[in-house]
Amino acid sequence: KQEVTQIPAALSVPEGENLVLNCSFTDSAIYNLQWFRQDPGKGLTSLLLIQSSQREQTSGRLNASLDKSSGRSTLYIAASQPGDSATYLCAVGETSGSRLTFGEGTQLTVNP
Amino acid sequence: DTAVSQTPKYLVTQMGNDKSIKCEQNLGHDTMYWYKQDSKKFLKIMFSYNNKELIINETVPNRFSPKSPDKAHLNLHINSLELGDSAVYFCASSQEGDYSPLHFGNGTRLTVT
């Protein structure tokens, strides 16, 4: 059974700092890995999707990496801004990506 | 022009009642899902439908019954509500067979008293 763990559970940084969020999964036979952002009282917004054959994906100030063999992914946020404050969730897709197993999230606070 | 919309946003009801949550997507996706987020913010899949057919049915009580009248709709009906059903329920959709991300609705916060 796939298990997804995210570290740290919460992170508070000053504005402008670069930061890394970590995600690990127990079963490396994955289809894809997605990073989501969740704002309070809102649904999830997909940030980046990495296919199992890829090593990384980039979108603006965000960069996500995937190391299937070690069961790890990182989300790198450059030059953080207060608007980045949210909960970031990592999710692993199995068997065509239909079934996502989520981590518990990292709650990020960027202080002005 | 919301992509995935759920109604209602909030639902407060008493134990033993039956309630439904509706979900619609206008993205033309083939697959729709229901996820449950508990008080610890942990998201777990409940059901997945592809072209109106059930393809994932996790271990949820049979009091929960999804209904997909067409590809763009997936409703969730809950019978005999219990206190432990209190959670946020999210509907989502994706394009099946593609490396496409999931698109989530804004959630329905269900409170059972």
Tab-separated table of C-alpha atoms in Angstrom:
chain	number	residue	atom	x	y	z
A	1	LYS	CA	0.000	0.000	0.000
A	2	GLN	CA	1.411	3.350	-1.050
A	3	GLU	CA	2.216	5.812	1.712
A	4	VAL	CA	3.167	9.431	1.123
A	5	THR	CA	4.958	11.533	3.718
A	6	GLN	CA	5.664	15.254	3.607
A	7	ILE	CA	8.270	17.049	5.649
A	8	PRO	CA	8.108	19.518	7.289
A	9	ALA	CA	4.486	19.661	8.412
A	10	ALA	CA	4.745	23.432	8.760
A	11	LEU	CA	7.257	26.019	7.635
A	12	SER	CA	7.509	29.739	8.281
A	13	VAL	CA	9.989	31.854	6.299
A	14	PRO	CA	10.639	35.534	5.644
A	15	GLU	CA	9.713	36.955	2.284
A	16	GLY	CA	12.334	36.512	-0.418
A	17	GLU	CA	13.763	33.275	0.904
A	18	ASN	CA	14.208	30.218	-1.307
A	19	LEU	CA	12.724	27.073	0.188
A	20	VAL	CA	12.335	23.341	-0.378
A	21	LEU	CA	9.402	21.138	0.491
A	22	ASN	CA	9.956	17.393	0.682
A	23	CYS	CA	7.788	14.453	-0.266
A	24	SER	CA	8.599	10.759	0.030
A	25	PHE	CA	6.651	7.690	-1.088
A	26	THR	CA	7.060	4.028	-0.255
A	27	ASP	CA	6.252	2.332	-3.588
A	28	SER	CA	8.365	3.516	-6.517
A	29	ALA	CA	6.017	1.986	-9.134
A	30	ILE	CA	4.219	5.263	-9.738
A	31	TYR	CA	2.504	6.672	-12.799
A	32	ASN	CA	3.018	10.332	-11.974
A	33	LEU	CA	3.470	12.734	-9.092
A	34	GLN	CA	1.596	15.975	-8.629
A	35	TRP	CA	2.099	18.970	-6.391
A	36	PHE	CA	-0.987	20.909	-5.347
A	37	ARG	CA	-1.637	24.073	-3.450
A	38	GLN	CA	-4.609	24.435	-1.113
A	39	ASP	CA	-5.742	27.787	0.243
A	40	PRO	CA	-7.992	27.917	3.340
A	41	GLY	CA	-11.587	27.096	2.478
A	42	LYS	CA	-10.695	26.369	-1.132
A	43	GLY	CA	-10.108	23.381	-3.325
A	44	LEU	CA	-6.763	22.191	-4.582
A	45	THR	CA	-4.931	23.853	-7.440
A	46	SER	CA	-2.545	21.736	-9.458
A	47	LEU	CA	0.919	23.308	-9.579
A	48	LEU	CA	3.113	20.775	-11.316
A	49	LEU	CA	2.742	17.262	-12.657
A	50	ILE	CA	5.791	15.076	-13.220
A	51	GLN	CA	5.425	11.958	-15.310
A	52	SER	CA	7.182	8.830	-14.050
A	53	SER	CA	9.697	9.095	-16.892
A	54	GLN	CA	10.608	12.692	-16.063
A	55	ARG	CA	13.080	14.080	-13.553
A	56	GLU	CA	11.687	17.567	-13.059
A	57	GLN	CA	9.143	20.166	-14.079
A	58	THR	CA	9.302	23.934	-13.814
A	59	SER	CA	6.656	26.624	-13.733
A	60	GLY	CA	7.694	30.165	-12.958
A	61	ARG	CA	9.304	30.260	-9.531
A	62	LEU	CA	8.420	26.629	-8.874
A	63	ASN	CA	10.555	23.620	-9.670
A	64	ALA	CA	9.604	20.064	-8.795
A	65	SER	CA	11.995	17.131	-9.000
A	66	LEU	CA	11.355	13.411	-8.953
A	67	ASP	CA	13.687	10.583	-7.980
A	68	LYS	CA	11.641	7.423	-8.370
A	69	SER	CA	14.365	5.042	-7.258
A	70	SER	CA	14.708	6.727	-3.882
A	71	GLY	CA	10.985	7.491	-3.609
A	72	ARG	CA	11.434	11.228	-3.261
A	73	SER	CA	10.223	14.475	-4.730
A	74	THR	CA	11.023	18.050	-3.824
A	75	LEU	CA	9.216	21.292	-4.551
A	76	TYR	CA	11.546	24.262	-4.756
A	77	ILE	CA	10.047	27.742	-4.413
A	78	ALA	CA	12.334	30.611	-5.369
A	79	ALA	CA	12.083	34.110	-3.947
A	80	SER	CA	9.057	33.327	-1.802
A	81	GLN	CA	6.238	35.859	-1.477
A	82	PRO	CA	3.442	36.283	1.098
A	83	GLY	CA	1.006	35.154	-1.585
A	84	ASP	CA	2.729	31.764	-1.579
A	85	SER	CA	1.334	31.104	1.902
A	86	ALA	CA	-0.834	27.995	1.629
A	87	THR	CA	-0.759	24.257	2.254
A	88	TYR	CA	1.241	22.337	-0.330
A	89	LEU	CA	0.229	18.759	-1.025
A	90	CYS	CA	2.133	16.058	-2.793
A	91	ALA	CA	0.154	13.256	-4.463
A	92	VAL	CA	1.337	10.087	-6.129
A	93	GLY	CA	-0.636	8.651	-9.031
A	94	GLU	CA	-0.830	4.918	-9.635
A	95	THR	CA	-2.326	2.838	-12.475
A	96	SER	CA	-2.896	5.521	-15.106
A	97	GLY	CA	-2.994	8.238	-12.500
A	98	SER	CA	-6.622	7.668	-11.622
A	99	ARG	CA	-5.864	6.873	-8.017
A	100	LEU	CA	-3.960	9.571	-6.144
A	101	THR	CA	-2.449	8.980	-2.744
A	102	PHE	CA	-1.904	12.250	-0.911
A	103	GLY	CA	0.571	13.304	1.713
A	104	GLU	CA	-0.637	15.283	4.688
A	105	GLY	CA	0.747	18.524	3.346
A	106	THR	CA	3.175	21.229	4.379
A	107	GLN	CA	1.629	24.422	5.687
A	108	LEU	CA	3.765	27.282	4.419
A	109	THR	CA	3.697	30.812	5.833
A	110	VAL	CA	5.715	33.523	4.122
A	111	ASN	CA	6.058	36.570	6.338
A	112	PRO	CA	6.314	40.048	4.793
B	1	ASP	CA	-16.865	29.951	-15.639
B	2	THR	CA	-15.881	27.584	-12.835
B	3	ALA	CA	-14.351	24.352	-14.162
B	4	VAL	CA	-15.474	22.021	-11.359
B	5	SER	CA	-18.380	23.239	-9.258
B	6	GLN	CA	-19.914	21.657	-6.189
B	7	THR	CA	-23.075	22.483	-4.311
B	8	PRO	CA	-23.704	23.187	-1.580
B	9	LYS	CA	-20.559	24.788	-0.167
B	10	TYR	CA	-21.715	24.170	3.395
B	11	LEU	CA	-24.059	21.500	4.675
B	12	VAL	CA	-25.148	21.203	8.302
B	13	THR	CA	-27.496	18.379	9.174
B	14	GLN	CA	-28.486	16.031	11.958
B	15	MET	CA	-27.504	12.435	12.453
B	16	GLY	CA	-29.693	9.981	10.611
B	17	ASN	CA	-30.600	12.319	7.768
B	18	ASP	CA	-29.960	11.654	4.075
B	19	LYS	CA	-28.192	14.296	2.026
B	20	SER	CA	-26.716	14.795	-1.440
B	21	ILE	CA	-23.813	16.795	-2.803
B	22	LYS	CA	-23.776	17.702	-6.474
B	23	CYS	CA	-20.790	18.117	-8.750
B	24	GLU	CA	-20.492	19.304	-12.317
B	25	GLN	CA	-17.472	19.834	-14.556
B	26	ASN	CA	-17.380	21.770	-17.821
B	27	LEU	CA	-13.901	20.670	-18.877
B	28	GLY	CA	-15.024	17.771	-21.034
B	29	HIS	CA	-13.090	15.347	-18.831
B	30	ASP	CA	-13.784	11.617	-18.888
B	31	THR	CA	-13.103	10.863	-15.243
B	32	MET	CA	-14.590	12.303	-12.064
B	33	TYR	CA	-13.761	11.627	-8.432
B	34	TRP	CA	-14.910	12.137	-4.894
B	35	TYR	CA	-12.287	12.732	-2.215
B	36	LYS	CA	-12.786	13.143	1.523
B	37	GLN	CA	-10.616	15.466	3.615
B	38	ASP	CA	-10.849	14.748	7.313
B	39	SER	CA	-10.206	17.030	10.278
B	40	LYS	CA	-6.465	16.373	10.017
B	41	LYS	CA	-6.566	17.651	6.432
B	42	PHE	CA	-5.771	14.208	5.054
B	43	LEU	CA	-7.243	13.636	1.580
B	44	LYS	CA	-8.408	10.170	0.591
B	45	ILE	CA	-10.088	8.983	-2.568
B	46	MET	CA	-13.577	7.576	-2.201
B	47	PHE	CA	-14.840	6.950	-5.732
B	48	SER	CA	-13.827	7.404	-9.338
B	49	TYR	CA	-16.091	7.284	-12.377
B	50	ASN	CA	-14.987	7.077	-15.991
B	51	ASN	CA	-17.632	7.794	-18.629
B	52	LYS	CA	-20.387	7.116	-16.085
B	53	GLU	CA	-18.866	3.803	-14.967
B	54	LEU	CA	-17.493	3.171	-11.499
B	55	ILE	CA	-13.783	2.355	-11.681
B	56	ILE	CA	-12.568	3.010	-8.139
B	57	ASN	CA	-14.567	2.230	-5.039
B	58	GLU	CA	-12.464	2.523	-1.940
B	59	THR	CA	-13.497	1.087	1.377
B	60	VAL	CA	-16.286	3.448	2.272
B	61	PRO	CA	-19.562	2.552	3.993
B	62	ASN	CA	-22.327	1.583	1.595
B	63	ARG	CA	-24.289	4.517	3.007
B	64	PHE	CA	-22.286	6.506	0.460
B	65	SER	CA	-23.560	6.075	-3.072
B	66	PRO	CA	-22.206	7.988	-6.055
B	67	LYS	CA	-24.417	8.621	-9.047
B	68	SER	CA	-23.243	9.745	-12.469
B	69	PRO	CA	-26.170	10.710	-14.718
B	70	ASP	CA	-23.760	11.789	-17.458
B	71	LYS	CA	-20.084	12.365	-18.044
B	72	ALA	CA	-20.173	15.914	-16.692
B	73	HIS	CA	-21.903	15.136	-13.390
B	74	LEU	CA	-21.037	13.020	-10.372
B	75	ASN	CA	-23.274	13.366	-7.343
B	76	LEU	CA	-22.706	11.889	-3.905
B	77	HIS	CA	-25.638	10.678	-1.844
B	78	ILE	CA	-25.168	9.842	1.814
B	79	ASN	CA	-27.761	7.895	3.793
B	80	SER	CA	-28.181	7.778	7.567
B	81	LEU	CA	-25.516	10.383	8.275
B	82	GLU	CA	-23.203	9.801	11.228
B	83	LEU	CA	-21.046	12.167	13.272
B	84	GLY	CA	-17.918	10.658	11.710
B	85	ASP	CA	-19.072	11.698	8.251
B	86	SER	CA	-18.254	15.317	9.123
B	87	ALA	CA	-15.500	16.363	6.719
B	88	VAL	CA	-14.857	18.355	3.586
B	89	TYR	CA	-15.802	16.476	0.424
B	90	PHE	CA	-14.053	17.394	-2.796
B	91	CYS	CA	-15.108	16.586	-6.303
B	92	ALA	CA	-12.416	16.438	-8.998
B	93	SER	CA	-12.042	15.587	-12.659
B	94	SER	CA	-9.306	14.649	-15.091
B	95	GLN	CA	-8.822	13.474	-18.636
B	96	GLU	CA	-8.473	9.701	-18.540
B	97	GLY	CA	-5.481	8.042	-20.181
B	98	ASP	CA	-3.537	11.278	-20.241
B	99	TYR	CA	-0.903	12.766	-18.015
B	100	SER	CA	-3.363	15.467	-17.091
B	101	PRO	CA	-3.620	16.938	-13.627
B	102	LEU	CA	-6.688	16.717	-11.467
B	103	HIS	CA	-8.954	19.732	-11.289
B	104	PHE	CA	-10.698	20.117	-7.955
B	105	GLY	CA	-13.889	21.823	-6.889
B	106	ASN	CA	-13.875	24.123	-3.864
B	107	GLY	CA	-15.257	21.480	-1.548
B	108	THR	CA	-18.402	20.927	0.494
B	109	ARG	CA	-17.995	21.213	4.248
B	110	LEU	CA	-20.373	18.703	5.812
B	111	THR	CA	-21.120	19.009	9.513
B	112	VAL	CA	-23.234	16.335	11.157
B	113	THR	CA	-24.649	17.247	14.560
